[in-house]
Amino acid sequence: MTRSLVVLGGTGDLAGRLLLPGLAELEDAGKLPDDLVVVAVGTRDRSDEDYRGWARDRLAEHADRVPETARDALVARLSFEQGDVTRPEDLRRALDRAGGSPVVYLALPNTIFLPTLEALEEAGLPDGTVIAVEKPFGRDLADARRLNEVLHRLVPEDRVFRTDHFLAMQTVLNILGLRFANRLFEPVWNAAHVERVEIVFDESLGLEGRAGYYDSAGALRDMLQNHLLQQLALIAMEPPTAIDARSLSARKADVLRAVRPPADMARHTVRARYTAGTVDGRDLPDYVDEDGVQPDRGTETYAEYTVTVENWRWAGVPFWLRTGKALGSDRQEIAIHFKPVPHLPFGGSEPQPDVLRLRFDPDGIALELNLNGADDPFELERRSLDMALAPQRLSAYGLLLQEMLTGRATLSISDVEAEESWRIVEPILAAWAADDVPLLEYPAGSDGPSRPV
Ligand code: BG6
């Protein structure tokens, strides 16, 4: 079977910043099929040569870690088709040009996923087609259901790839290694021993010129509904029988089904947006004054949500999800807080219980423990076992593209997971739209919103 790749939205930001660099890494690692053809589809009229020039510049900007020979080899595979992705005849032309069994990648705004999939249905797809869909997968549960219906008419579920690049990050992948390849953690990985779990992705970056997309998404749809809930699913799931799409998606879906949104949204969610401030020496304006933002949309740049997983293993353990932009520091980690020991045979003040941290950027794992002190061995001392994870050879998008081209859906979000994740956040969407939860503010560069007393 000859593989090809058709990138719908081939001249967009995602293609230039992440997909082409990911492909260049695969080229460099010798992981692209020799005869792979890549067809980019975009609305503006360009020749193949124009497109290759554009791609070369993007690669120089975003993939200078990849040797120039590999970047050039990738550029030589690229061609361009002008077209409207919602017109079947334009898609037909791109598919014909690509030939073989394509991976059709919807690197598009999610508002046009549905008409694009419908146009693909009308165009007809070659045997063995894989369809990759970027996130967020729709705008709400009804939308996700509609998308799944069309996708299921087009290709079998194991050839749909709902993208979540966090699943291809080593910190996230290491939840699997740590939990299921060691004997140590699993016996204490439950409500009897775990006090609470924090899944935090704070970013010091602001909007970065992405208002066109972000202002209609917000922190909840952009990060929490997908990236943070997927991490929760991997942390909370039962052991899979194998690391493959079928086992992982079944176990993750079980967890998501067990997530009960709390009744009181005002107590269990926080929404906020940033005001002017300084982050890392850079001055940021009020979010509402950023280019392209419509203030009356009330888009949040910060979201918090506390949920519980109502099953035998986790009943009563709060999972605190938090993410935001333009914050003072990049705290990005999953922190498992364990319960205190049942009896402490030491005098003095009670120490902090153990914490296991899985950290992003720099990726690492740390285990905070209480040990006998160096100065006074009868006093306790807090120490941390710290481990840096070796830099990942492939970027997250490189790894995702490798999986898509191989036709393996192990790192994809399944249809059920996508819908369950929307089910979990729908009550928030409703409460926020009804203004049941106030939209707070926080200065850029701060620690986030302070709670009203
Ligand atoms: C993306 C979000 O999916 O993930 C961005 O759209 C966010 O808003 C990004 O900044 C974070 O991931 P990374 O890989 O850039 O750290």
CSV table of C-alpha atoms and ligand atoms in Angstrom, one decimal:
chain,number,residue,atom,x,y,z
A,1,MET,CA,0.0,0.0,0.0
A,2,THR,CA,1.4,3.4,-1.0
A,3,ARG,CA,0.9,6.0,1.7
A,4,SER,CA,0.3,9.6,0.9
A,5,LEU,CA,-0.5,12.6,3.0
A,6,VAL,CA,-3.1,15.3,2.2
A,7,VAL,CA,-2.9,18.3,4.5
A,8,LEU,CA,-6.1,20.4,4.4
A,9,GLY,CA,-5.1,23.8,5.7
A,10,GLY,CA,-1.6,23.2,4.3
A,11,THR,CA,-0.6,26.9,4.4
A,12,GLY,CA,-1.9,27.5,7.9
A,13,ASP,CA,-0.1,28.2,11.2
A,14,LEU,CA,-0.4,24.6,12.4
A,15,ALA,CA,1.1,23.2,9.2
A,16,GLY,CA,4.0,25.7,9.2
A,17,ARG,CA,4.8,25.5,12.9
A,18,LEU,CA,4.2,21.9,13.8
A,19,LEU,CA,3.3,19.5,10.9
A,20,LEU,CA,6.1,20.3,8.5
A,21,PRO,CA,8.7,20.3,11.3
A,22,GLY,CA,7.3,17.0,12.5
A,23,LEU,CA,7.6,15.5,9.0
A,24,ALA,CA,11.1,16.9,8.7
A,25,GLU,CA,12.1,15.0,11.9
A,26,LEU,CA,10.7,11.8,10.4
A,27,GLU,CA,12.5,12.4,7.2
A,28,ASP,CA,15.8,12.9,9.1
A,29,ALA,CA,15.1,9.7,11.2
A,30,GLY,CA,14.5,7.7,7.9
A,31,LYS,CA,10.9,7.1,9.0
A,32,LEU,CA,9.0,8.4,6.0
A,33,PRO,CA,8.1,5.8,3.3
A,34,ASP,CA,10.4,6.4,0.3
A,35,ASP,CA,7.6,7.1,-2.0
A,36,LEU,CA,5.5,9.3,0.3
A,37,VAL,CA,3.9,12.2,-1.5
A,38,VAL,CA,2.6,15.2,0.5
A,39,VAL,CA,-0.1,17.4,-1.0
A,40,ALA,CA,-1.0,20.6,0.8
A,41,VAL,CA,-4.4,22.2,0.1
A,42,GLY,CA,-5.0,25.9,0.6
A,43,THR,CA,-7.3,28.6,-0.7
A,44,ARG,CA,-4.8,30.9,-2.3
A,45,ASP,CA,-3.4,30.4,-5.8
A,46,ARG,CA,0.2,29.2,-5.5
A,47,SER,CA,2.5,27.1,-7.7
A,48,ASP,CA,4.3,24.1,-6.2
A,49,GLU,CA,7.4,26.1,-6.3
A,50,ASP,CA,5.8,29.0,-4.3
A,51,TYR,CA,4.6,26.5,-1.7
A,52,ARG,CA,8.0,24.8,-1.4
A,53,GLY,CA,9.6,28.2,-0.8
A,54,TRP,CA,7.0,29.0,1.9
A,55,ALA,CA,7.6,25.5,3.5
A,56,ARG,CA,11.4,26.0,3.3
A,57,ASP,CA,11.1,29.3,5.2
A,58,ARG,CA,8.8,27.8,7.9
A,59,LEU,CA,11.2,24.9,8.3
A,60,ALA,CA,14.1,27.2,8.7
A,61,GLU,CA,12.2,29.1,11.4
A,62,HIS,CA,10.6,26.2,13.3
A,63,ALA,CA,12.8,23.2,12.5
A,64,ASP,CA,16.4,24.4,12.5
A,65,ARG,CA,17.2,21.4,14.8
A,66,VAL,CA,16.7,19.2,11.7
A,67,PRO,CA,19.7,19.1,9.3
A,68,GLU,CA,19.1,21.1,6.1
A,69,THR,CA,19.5,18.0,3.9
A,70,ALA,CA,16.5,16.4,5.6
A,71,ARG,CA,14.5,19.6,5.4
A,72,ASP,CA,15.3,19.8,1.6
A,73,ALA,CA,14.4,16.1,1.1
A,74,LEU,CA,11.0,16.8,2.7
A,75,VAL,CA,10.4,20.0,0.6
A,76,ALA,CA,11.1,17.9,-2.5
A,77,ARG,CA,8.1,15.7,-1.6
A,78,LEU,CA,5.7,18.6,-1.3
A,79,SER,CA,3.1,19.8,-3.8
A,80,PHE,CA,0.3,22.2,-3.6
A,81,GLU,CA,-3.4,22.2,-4.8
A,82,GLN,CA,-5.5,25.3,-4.6
A,83,GLY,CA,-8.9,24.4,-3.4
A,84,ASP,CA,-11.8,25.0,-1.1
A,85,VAL,CA,-11.9,22.1,1.4
A,86,THR,CA,-15.7,22.2,1.5
A,87,ARG,CA,-16.0,21.5,-2.3
A,88,PRO,CA,-15.9,17.8,-3.2
A,89,GLU,CA,-14.4,18.4,-6.7
A,90,ASP,CA,-11.4,20.3,-5.2
A,91,LEU,CA,-10.9,17.5,-2.7
A,92,ARG,CA,-11.1,14.9,-5.4
A,93,ARG,CA,-8.3,16.7,-7.3
A,94,ALA,CA,-6.1,16.7,-4.3
A,95,LEU,CA,-6.8,13.0,-3.5
A,96,ASP,CA,-6.0,12.1,-7.2
A,97,ARG,CA,-2.8,14.0,-7.1
A,98,ALA,CA,-1.7,12.3,-3.8
A,99,GLY,CA,-2.7,8.8,-5.0
A,100,GLY,CA,-2.3,5.7,-2.8
A,101,SER,CA,-4.0,5.4,0.6
A,102,PRO,CA,-3.9,8.9,2.0
A,103,VAL,CA,-3.8,10.2,5.5
A,104,VAL,CA,-6.2,13.2,5.2
A,105,TYR,CA,-5.3,15.7,7.9
A,106,LEU,CA,-7.9,18.3,8.8
A,107,ALA,CA,-5.5,21.0,10.0
A,108,LEU,CA,-8.4,23.4,9.9
A,109,PRO,CA,-10.5,25.6,12.3
A,110,ASN,CA,-13.1,23.3,13.9
A,111,THR,CA,-15.9,25.3,12.6
A,112,ILE,CA,-15.3,23.8,9.1
A,113,PHE,CA,-14.7,20.2,10.2
A,114,LEU,CA,-18.3,19.2,9.4
A,115,PRO,CA,-18.6,20.6,5.9
A,116,THR,CA,-15.2,19.3,5.1
A,117,LEU,CA,-16.0,15.8,6.2
A,118,GLU,CA,-19.3,16.0,4.2
A,119,ALA,CA,-17.4,17.1,1.2
A,120,LEU,CA,-14.9,14.2,1.6
A,121,GLU,CA,-17.9,11.9,1.7
A,122,GLU,CA,-19.2,13.2,-1.6
A,123,ALA,CA,-15.7,13.1,-3.1
A,124,GLY,CA,-15.3,9.5,-2.2
A,125,LEU,CA,-12.2,8.2,-0.4
A,126,PRO,CA,-9.6,5.7,-1.6
A,127,ASP,CA,-9.3,2.3,0.3
A,128,GLY,CA,-7.2,2.5,3.4
A,129,THR,CA,-7.7,6.2,4.0
A,130,VAL,CA,-6.9,7.5,7.5
A,131,ILE,CA,-8.6,10.7,8.6
A,132,ALA,CA,-6.9,12.9,11.2
A,133,VAL,CA,-8.9,15.7,12.9
A,134,GLU,CA,-7.3,18.4,14.9
A,135,LYS,CA,-8.6,19.6,18.3
A,136,PRO,CA,-10.9,20.9,19.6
A,137,PHE,CA,-13.2,18.1,18.3
A,138,GLY,CA,-16.2,20.3,17.7
A,139,ARG,CA,-17.7,23.0,20.0
A,140,ASP,CA,-20.0,20.9,22.2
A,141,LEU,CA,-21.4,17.4,22.6
A,142,ALA,CA,-24.0,17.7,19.8
A,143,ASP,CA,-21.3,18.9,17.4
A,144,ALA,CA,-18.9,16.0,18.4
A,145,ARG,CA,-21.8,13.5,17.8
A,146,ARG,CA,-22.4,14.9,14.3
A,147,LEU,CA,-18.7,14.8,13.5
A,148,ASN,CA,-18.5,11.2,14.7
A,149,GLU,CA,-21.5,10.2,12.6
A,150,VAL,CA,-20.0,11.4,9.4
A,151,LEU,CA,-16.6,10.0,10.3
A,152,HIS,CA,-18.1,6.6,10.9
A,153,ARG,CA,-19.7,6.7,7.4
A,154,LEU,CA,-16.3,7.5,5.9
A,155,VAL,CA,-13.9,5.1,7.6
A,156,PRO,CA,-13.8,2.6,10.4
A,157,GLU,CA,-13.1,4.0,13.9
A,158,ASP,CA,-9.6,2.5,13.9
A,159,ARG,CA,-8.7,4.7,11.0
A,160,VAL,CA,-9.8,7.9,12.6
A,161,PHE,CA,-7.2,9.9,14.4
A,162,ARG,CA,-8.6,12.6,16.8
A,163,THR,CA,-5.5,14.5,17.6
A,164,ASP,CA,-4.3,15.4,21.1
A,165,HIS,CA,-0.6,16.1,20.9
A,166,PHE,CA,-0.2,15.8,24.7
A,167,LEU,CA,-0.7,12.1,24.3
A,168,ALA,CA,2.6,12.1,22.3
A,169,MET,CA,4.5,14.0,25.0
A,170,GLN,CA,6.9,11.9,27.0
A,171,THR,CA,5.7,13.1,30.4
A,172,VAL,CA,2.2,11.9,29.5
A,173,LEU,CA,3.4,8.7,27.9
A,174,ASN,CA,5.4,8.0,31.0
A,175,ILE,CA,2.2,7.8,33.0
A,176,LEU,CA,1.9,4.4,31.3
A,177,GLY,CA,5.6,3.3,31.9
A,178,LEU,CA,5.6,4.5,35.5
A,179,ARG,CA,2.3,2.9,36.4
A,180,PHE,CA,2.3,-0.3,34.5
A,181,ALA,CA,5.9,-1.3,34.1
A,182,ASN,CA,6.7,-1.0,37.8
A,183,ARG,CA,5.3,-2.8,40.8
A,184,LEU,CA,5.9,0.1,43.2
A,185,PHE,CA,3.1,2.6,42.5
A,186,GLU,CA,0.0,0.6,41.5
A,187,PRO,CA,-0.8,-0.8,45.0
A,188,VAL,CA,-1.0,2.8,46.3
A,189,TRP,CA,-2.7,4.3,43.3
A,190,ASN,CA,-6.2,4.6,44.7
A,191,ALA,CA,-8.4,6.5,47.1
A,192,ALA,CA,-7.1,4.6,50.2
A,193,HIS,CA,-3.7,6.3,49.7
A,194,VAL,CA,-4.1,9.3,47.4
A,195,GLU,CA,-5.5,12.5,48.9
A,196,ARG,CA,-5.9,14.5,45.7
A,197,VAL,CA,-4.6,14.9,42.2
A,198,GLU,CA,-3.6,18.2,40.5
A,199,ILE,CA,-3.3,18.4,36.7
A,200,VAL,CA,-2.0,21.9,36.0
A,201,PHE,CA,-0.9,23.5,32.8
A,202,ASP,CA,-0.1,27.2,33.4
A,203,GLU,CA,1.5,29.1,30.5
A,204,SER,CA,3.4,32.4,30.7
A,205,LEU,CA,2.6,32.8,27.0
A,206,GLY,CA,-0.3,35.1,26.1
A,207,LEU,CA,-2.4,35.1,23.1
A,208,GLU,CA,0.5,35.1,20.6
A,209,GLY,CA,-1.6,36.5,17.7
A,210,ARG,CA,-4.0,33.5,17.8
A,211,ALA,CA,-7.2,35.5,18.5
A,212,GLY,CA,-8.8,34.2,15.3
A,213,TYR,CA,-8.9,30.7,16.9
A,214,TYR,CA,-8.6,31.3,20.6
A,215,ASP,CA,-11.2,34.0,21.1
A,216,SER,CA,-13.9,31.6,20.0
A,217,ALA,CA,-12.5,28.7,22.0
A,218,GLY,CA,-11.2,29.9,25.3
A,219,ALA,CA,-9.2,27.9,27.9
A,220,LEU,CA,-11.9,25.4,28.6
A,221,ARG,CA,-12.3,24.2,25.0
A,222,ASP,CA,-8.7,24.8,24.0
A,223,MET,CA,-7.0,22.9,26.9
A,224,LEU,CA,-9.2,21.5,29.6
A,225,GLN,CA,-11.8,19.6,27.5
A,226,ASN,CA,-9.1,17.6,25.7
A,227,HIS,CA,-5.5,17.8,27.0
A,228,LEU,CA,-6.3,17.9,30.7
A,229,LEU,CA,-9.1,15.4,30.6
A,230,GLN,CA,-6.9,13.0,28.7
A,231,GLN,CA,-4.2,13.2,31.4
A,232,LEU,CA,-6.9,12.6,34.0
A,233,ALA,CA,-8.0,9.5,32.1
A,234,LEU,CA,-4.5,8.1,31.9
A,235,ILE,CA,-3.8,8.8,35.6
A,236,ALA,CA,-7.1,7.2,36.7
A,237,MET,CA,-7.6,4.3,34.4
A,238,GLU,CA,-7.4,0.6,35.2
A,239,PRO,CA,-4.4,-1.3,33.9
A,240,PRO,CA,-4.8,-2.0,30.1
A,241,THR,CA,-4.1,-5.5,28.8
A,242,ALA,CA,-1.8,-4.0,26.1
A,243,ILE,CA,-0.6,-0.7,24.9
A,244,ASP,CA,-2.8,-0.5,21.8
A,245,ALA,CA,-5.7,1.6,20.7
A,246,ARG,CA,-8.4,-0.8,21.7
A,247,SER,CA,-7.2,-1.4,25.3
A,248,LEU,CA,-6.2,2.2,26.0
A,249,SER,CA,-9.4,3.7,24.6
A,250,ALA,CA,-11.6,1.3,26.5
A,251,ARG,CA,-9.8,1.9,29.8
A,252,LYS,CA,-9.8,5.7,29.3
A,253,ALA,CA,-13.4,5.8,28.3
A,254,ASP,CA,-14.3,3.9,31.5
A,255,VAL,CA,-12.7,6.7,33.6
A,256,LEU,CA,-14.4,9.5,31.6
A,257,ARG,CA,-17.8,7.9,32.0
A,258,ALA,CA,-17.2,7.8,35.7
A,259,VAL,CA,-16.5,11.5,36.0
A,260,ARG,CA,-19.4,13.2,37.6
A,261,PRO,CA,-19.6,16.9,37.1
A,262,PRO,CA,-20.3,18.5,40.5
A,263,ALA,CA,-23.7,20.1,41.0
A,264,ASP,CA,-22.4,23.5,42.2
A,265,MET,CA,-20.5,25.0,39.3
A,266,ALA,CA,-19.8,28.3,41.1
A,267,ARG,CA,-17.9,26.3,43.8
A,268,HIS,CA,-16.1,23.9,41.5
A,269,THR,CA,-15.2,26.0,38.5
A,270,VAL,CA,-13.3,29.2,38.1
A,271,ARG,CA,-13.1,31.3,34.9
A,272,ALA,CA,-11.1,34.4,34.4
A,273,ARG,CA,-9.2,36.4,31.8
A,274,TYR,CA,-6.0,38.4,32.0
A,275,THR,CA,-5.7,42.2,32.2
A,276,ALA,CA,-2.6,44.2,31.3
A,277,GLY,CA,0.7,43.2,33.0
A,278,THR,CA,4.2,42.1,32.6
A,279,VAL,CA,5.3,38.5,31.9
A,280,ASP,CA,9.0,37.7,31.7
A,281,GLY,CA,9.8,41.4,31.0
A,282,ARG,CA,7.2,41.6,28.2
A,283,ASP,CA,4.3,43.9,28.6
A,284,LEU,CA,1.0,42.4,27.7
A,285,PRO,CA,-2.2,44.4,27.1
A,286,ASP,CA,-5.6,43.6,28.5
A,287,TYR,CA,-6.8,40.4,26.8
A,288,VAL,CA,-9.8,42.3,25.5
A,289,ASP,CA,-7.4,44.8,23.8
A,290,GLU,CA,-5.4,42.1,22.0
A,291,ASP,CA,-5.8,42.2,18.2
A,292,GLY,CA,-8.9,40.3,17.0
A,293,VAL,CA,-10.5,39.8,20.4
A,294,GLN,CA,-14.2,40.6,20.7
A,295,PRO,CA,-14.6,41.7,24.3
A,296,ASP,CA,-18.4,40.9,24.5
A,297,ARG,CA,-17.7,37.2,23.9
A,298,GLY,CA,-16.4,37.0,27.4
A,299,THR,CA,-13.8,34.5,26.5
A,300,GLU,CA,-11.8,33.1,29.4
A,301,THR,CA,-8.0,32.7,29.3
A,302,TYR,CA,-8.0,30.7,32.6
A,303,ALA,CA,-10.1,27.8,33.7
A,304,GLU,CA,-10.3,25.6,36.8
A,305,TYR,CA,-12.5,22.6,37.3
A,306,THR,CA,-12.6,20.1,40.2
A,307,VAL,CA,-14.2,16.7,39.5
A,308,THR,CA,-14.3,13.3,41.1
A,309,VAL,CA,-14.2,9.9,39.5
A,310,GLU,CA,-17.0,7.9,40.9
A,311,ASN,CA,-15.7,4.4,40.9
A,312,TRP,CA,-14.3,2.0,43.4
A,313,ARG,CA,-10.7,3.1,43.0
A,314,TRP,CA,-11.2,6.8,43.2
A,315,ALA,CA,-14.4,7.7,45.0
A,316,GLY,CA,-13.9,10.9,47.0
A,317,VAL,CA,-10.6,11.9,45.6
A,318,PRO,CA,-10.7,15.4,44.0
A,319,PHE,CA,-9.0,15.9,40.7
A,320,TRP,CA,-8.2,19.6,40.3
A,321,LEU,CA,-7.7,20.7,36.7
A,322,ARG,CA,-6.2,24.1,36.1
A,323,THR,CA,-4.9,25.9,33.0
A,324,GLY,CA,-4.4,29.5,31.9
A,325,LYS,CA,-2.4,31.9,29.7
A,326,ALA,CA,-0.2,34.9,30.6
A,327,LEU,CA,0.5,33.5,34.1
A,328,GLY,CA,3.6,34.4,36.1
A,329,SER,CA,5.2,31.0,35.9
A,330,ASP,CA,5.0,27.9,33.7
A,331,ARG,CA,3.8,25.4,36.3
A,332,GLN,CA,3.0,22.4,34.1
A,333,GLU,CA,2.7,19.1,36.0
A,334,ILE,CA,0.6,16.3,37.3
A,335,ALA,CA,1.0,16.1,41.1
A,336,ILE,CA,-0.3,13.1,43.0
A,337,HIS,CA,-0.6,14.1,46.6
A,338,PHE,CA,-0.6,11.0,49.0
A,339,LYS,CA,-2.3,10.8,52.3
A,340,PRO,CA,-0.3,11.3,55.6
A,341,VAL,CA,1.1,8.1,57.2
A,342,PRO,CA,-1.4,6.5,59.7
A,343,HIS,CA,0.9,7.1,62.7
A,344,LEU,CA,4.0,9.3,62.8
A,345,PRO,CA,6.6,8.0,65.3
A,346,PHE,CA,8.5,11.3,65.2
A,347,GLY,CA,7.9,14.4,67.3
A,348,GLY,CA,7.8,17.9,66.0
A,349,SER,CA,5.5,19.3,63.4
A,350,GLU,CA,3.7,17.0,61.0
A,351,PRO,CA,5.6,16.8,57.7
A,352,GLN,CA,4.0,17.3,54.3
A,353,PRO,CA,2.8,14.0,52.9
A,354,ASP,CA,4.6,12.4,49.9
A,355,VAL,CA,4.1,13.9,46.4
A,356,LEU,CA,4.8,12.4,43.0
A,357,ARG,CA,5.2,15.0,40.3
A,358,LEU,CA,5.3,14.3,36.6
A,359,ARG,CA,6.6,17.5,35.0
A,360,PHE,CA,6.6,19.1,31.6
A,361,ASP,CA,9.3,21.2,30.0
A,362,PRO,CA,11.8,20.3,31.3
A,363,ASP,CA,10.3,16.9,31.3
A,364,GLY,CA,10.9,15.0,34.5
A,365,ILE,CA,9.6,13.0,37.4
A,366,ALA,CA,10.1,13.9,41.1
A,367,LEU,CA,9.2,12.0,44.2
A,368,GLU,CA,9.1,14.2,47.4
A,369,LEU,CA,9.7,12.2,50.5
A,370,ASN,CA,10.3,12.7,54.2
A,371,LEU,CA,13.7,11.4,55.4
A,372,ASN,CA,15.9,11.6,58.5
A,373,GLY,CA,17.6,14.9,58.6
A,374,ALA,CA,21.3,15.4,57.9
A,375,ASP,CA,21.9,17.7,60.8
A,376,ASP,CA,19.7,16.1,63.4
A,377,PRO,CA,18.8,12.5,62.4
A,378,PHE,CA,15.8,12.6,64.7
A,379,GLU,CA,14.3,15.5,62.8
A,380,LEU,CA,12.7,15.0,59.5
A,381,GLU,CA,13.9,16.5,56.3
A,382,ARG,CA,12.1,17.0,53.0
A,383,ARG,CA,14.0,15.5,50.1
A,384,SER,CA,13.2,15.0,46.5
A,385,LEU,CA,14.2,12.2,44.2
A,386,ASP,CA,14.5,14.0,40.9
A,387,MET,CA,14.8,12.6,37.5
A,388,ALA,CA,15.1,14.4,34.2
A,389,LEU,CA,13.7,12.6,31.2
A,390,ALA,CA,16.0,12.4,28.2
A,391,PRO,CA,15.0,14.8,25.4
A,392,GLN,CA,12.5,13.2,23.2
A,393,ARG,CA,13.9,12.3,19.8
A,394,LEU,CA,10.7,13.2,18.0
A,395,SER,CA,8.5,16.2,18.8
A,396,ALA,CA,4.9,15.4,19.8
A,397,TYR,CA,3.7,16.1,16.3
A,398,GLY,CA,6.5,14.1,14.8
A,399,LEU,CA,5.4,11.1,16.8
A,400,LEU,CA,1.7,11.6,16.0
A,401,LEU,CA,2.4,11.9,12.3
A,402,GLN,CA,4.5,8.7,12.5
A,403,GLU,CA,1.6,6.9,14.1
A,404,MET,CA,-0.9,8.2,11.6
A,405,LEU,CA,1.3,7.2,8.6
A,406,THR,CA,1.7,3.8,10.1
A,407,GLY,CA,-2.1,3.5,10.6
A,408,ARG,CA,-1.9,3.0,14.3
A,409,ALA,CA,-4.5,4.8,16.4
A,410,THR,CA,-2.8,4.1,19.8
A,411,LEU,CA,-2.3,7.8,20.5
A,412,SER,CA,-5.7,8.9,19.2
A,413,ILE,CA,-8.8,10.0,21.2
A,414,SER,CA,-11.6,7.6,20.5
A,415,ASP,CA,-15.2,8.5,19.5
A,416,VAL,CA,-16.5,7.6,23.0
A,417,GLU,CA,-13.8,9.5,24.7
A,418,ALA,CA,-14.4,12.6,22.6
A,419,GLU,CA,-18.1,12.6,23.4
A,420,GLU,CA,-17.6,11.8,27.1
A,421,SER,CA,-15.2,14.7,27.4
A,422,TRP,CA,-17.8,17.0,26.1
A,423,ARG,CA,-20.4,15.5,28.4
A,424,ILE,CA,-18.1,16.4,31.3
A,425,VAL,CA,-17.7,20.0,30.3
A,426,GLU,CA,-21.2,20.8,29.1
A,427,PRO,CA,-22.5,21.7,32.5
A,428,ILE,CA,-19.7,24.3,32.7
A,429,LEU,CA,-20.4,25.7,29.3
A,430,ALA,CA,-24.1,26.1,30.3
A,431,ALA,CA,-23.3,27.6,33.7
A,432,TRP,CA,-20.7,30.0,32.3
A,433,ALA,CA,-23.0,31.0,29.4
A,434,ALA,CA,-25.8,31.8,32.0
A,435,ASP,CA,-23.3,33.8,34.0
A,436,ASP,CA,-23.8,31.6,37.1
A,437,VAL,CA,-20.1,31.8,37.6
A,438,PRO,CA,-18.5,35.3,37.5
A,439,LEU,CA,-15.8,36.0,34.9
A,440,LEU,CA,-12.8,37.1,37.2
A,441,GLU,CA,-9.7,38.9,36.1
A,442,TYR,CA,-6.0,38.5,36.9
A,443,PRO,CA,-3.1,40.7,35.9
A,444,ALA,CA,-0.8,39.1,33.3
A,445,GLY,CA,2.3,37.8,35.1
A,446,SER,CA,0.3,37.0,38.3
A,447,ASP,CA,-0.5,33.7,39.8
A,448,GLY,CA,-4.1,33.8,38.5
A,449,PRO,CA,-7.3,35.2,39.8
A,450,SER,CA,-7.9,35.7,43.5
A,451,ARG,CA,-11.2,34.2,44.7
A,452,PRO,CA,-14.0,36.4,45.8
A,453,VAL,CA,-14.4,36.1,49.6
B,1,BG6,C1,-2.3,23.6,22.2
B,1,BG6,C2,-3.2,24.8,22.6
B,1,BG6,O1,-3.1,22.5,21.9
B,1,BG6,O2,-1.5,23.3,23.2
B,1,BG6,C3,-2.3,26.0,22.9
B,1,BG6,O3,-4.0,25.2,21.5
B,1,BG6,C4,-1.3,25.6,24.0
B,1,BG6,O4,-3.1,27.1,23.4
B,1,BG6,C5,-0.6,24.4,23.6
B,1,BG6,O5,-0.4,26.7,24.2
B,1,BG6,C6,0.3,23.8,24.7
B,1,BG6,O6,1.1,22.8,24.2
B,1,BG6,P1,2.6,23.0,23.8
B,1,BG6,O7,3.1,21.8,23.1
B,1,BG6,O8,2.8,24.2,23.0
B,1,BG6,O9,3.3,23.2,25.2
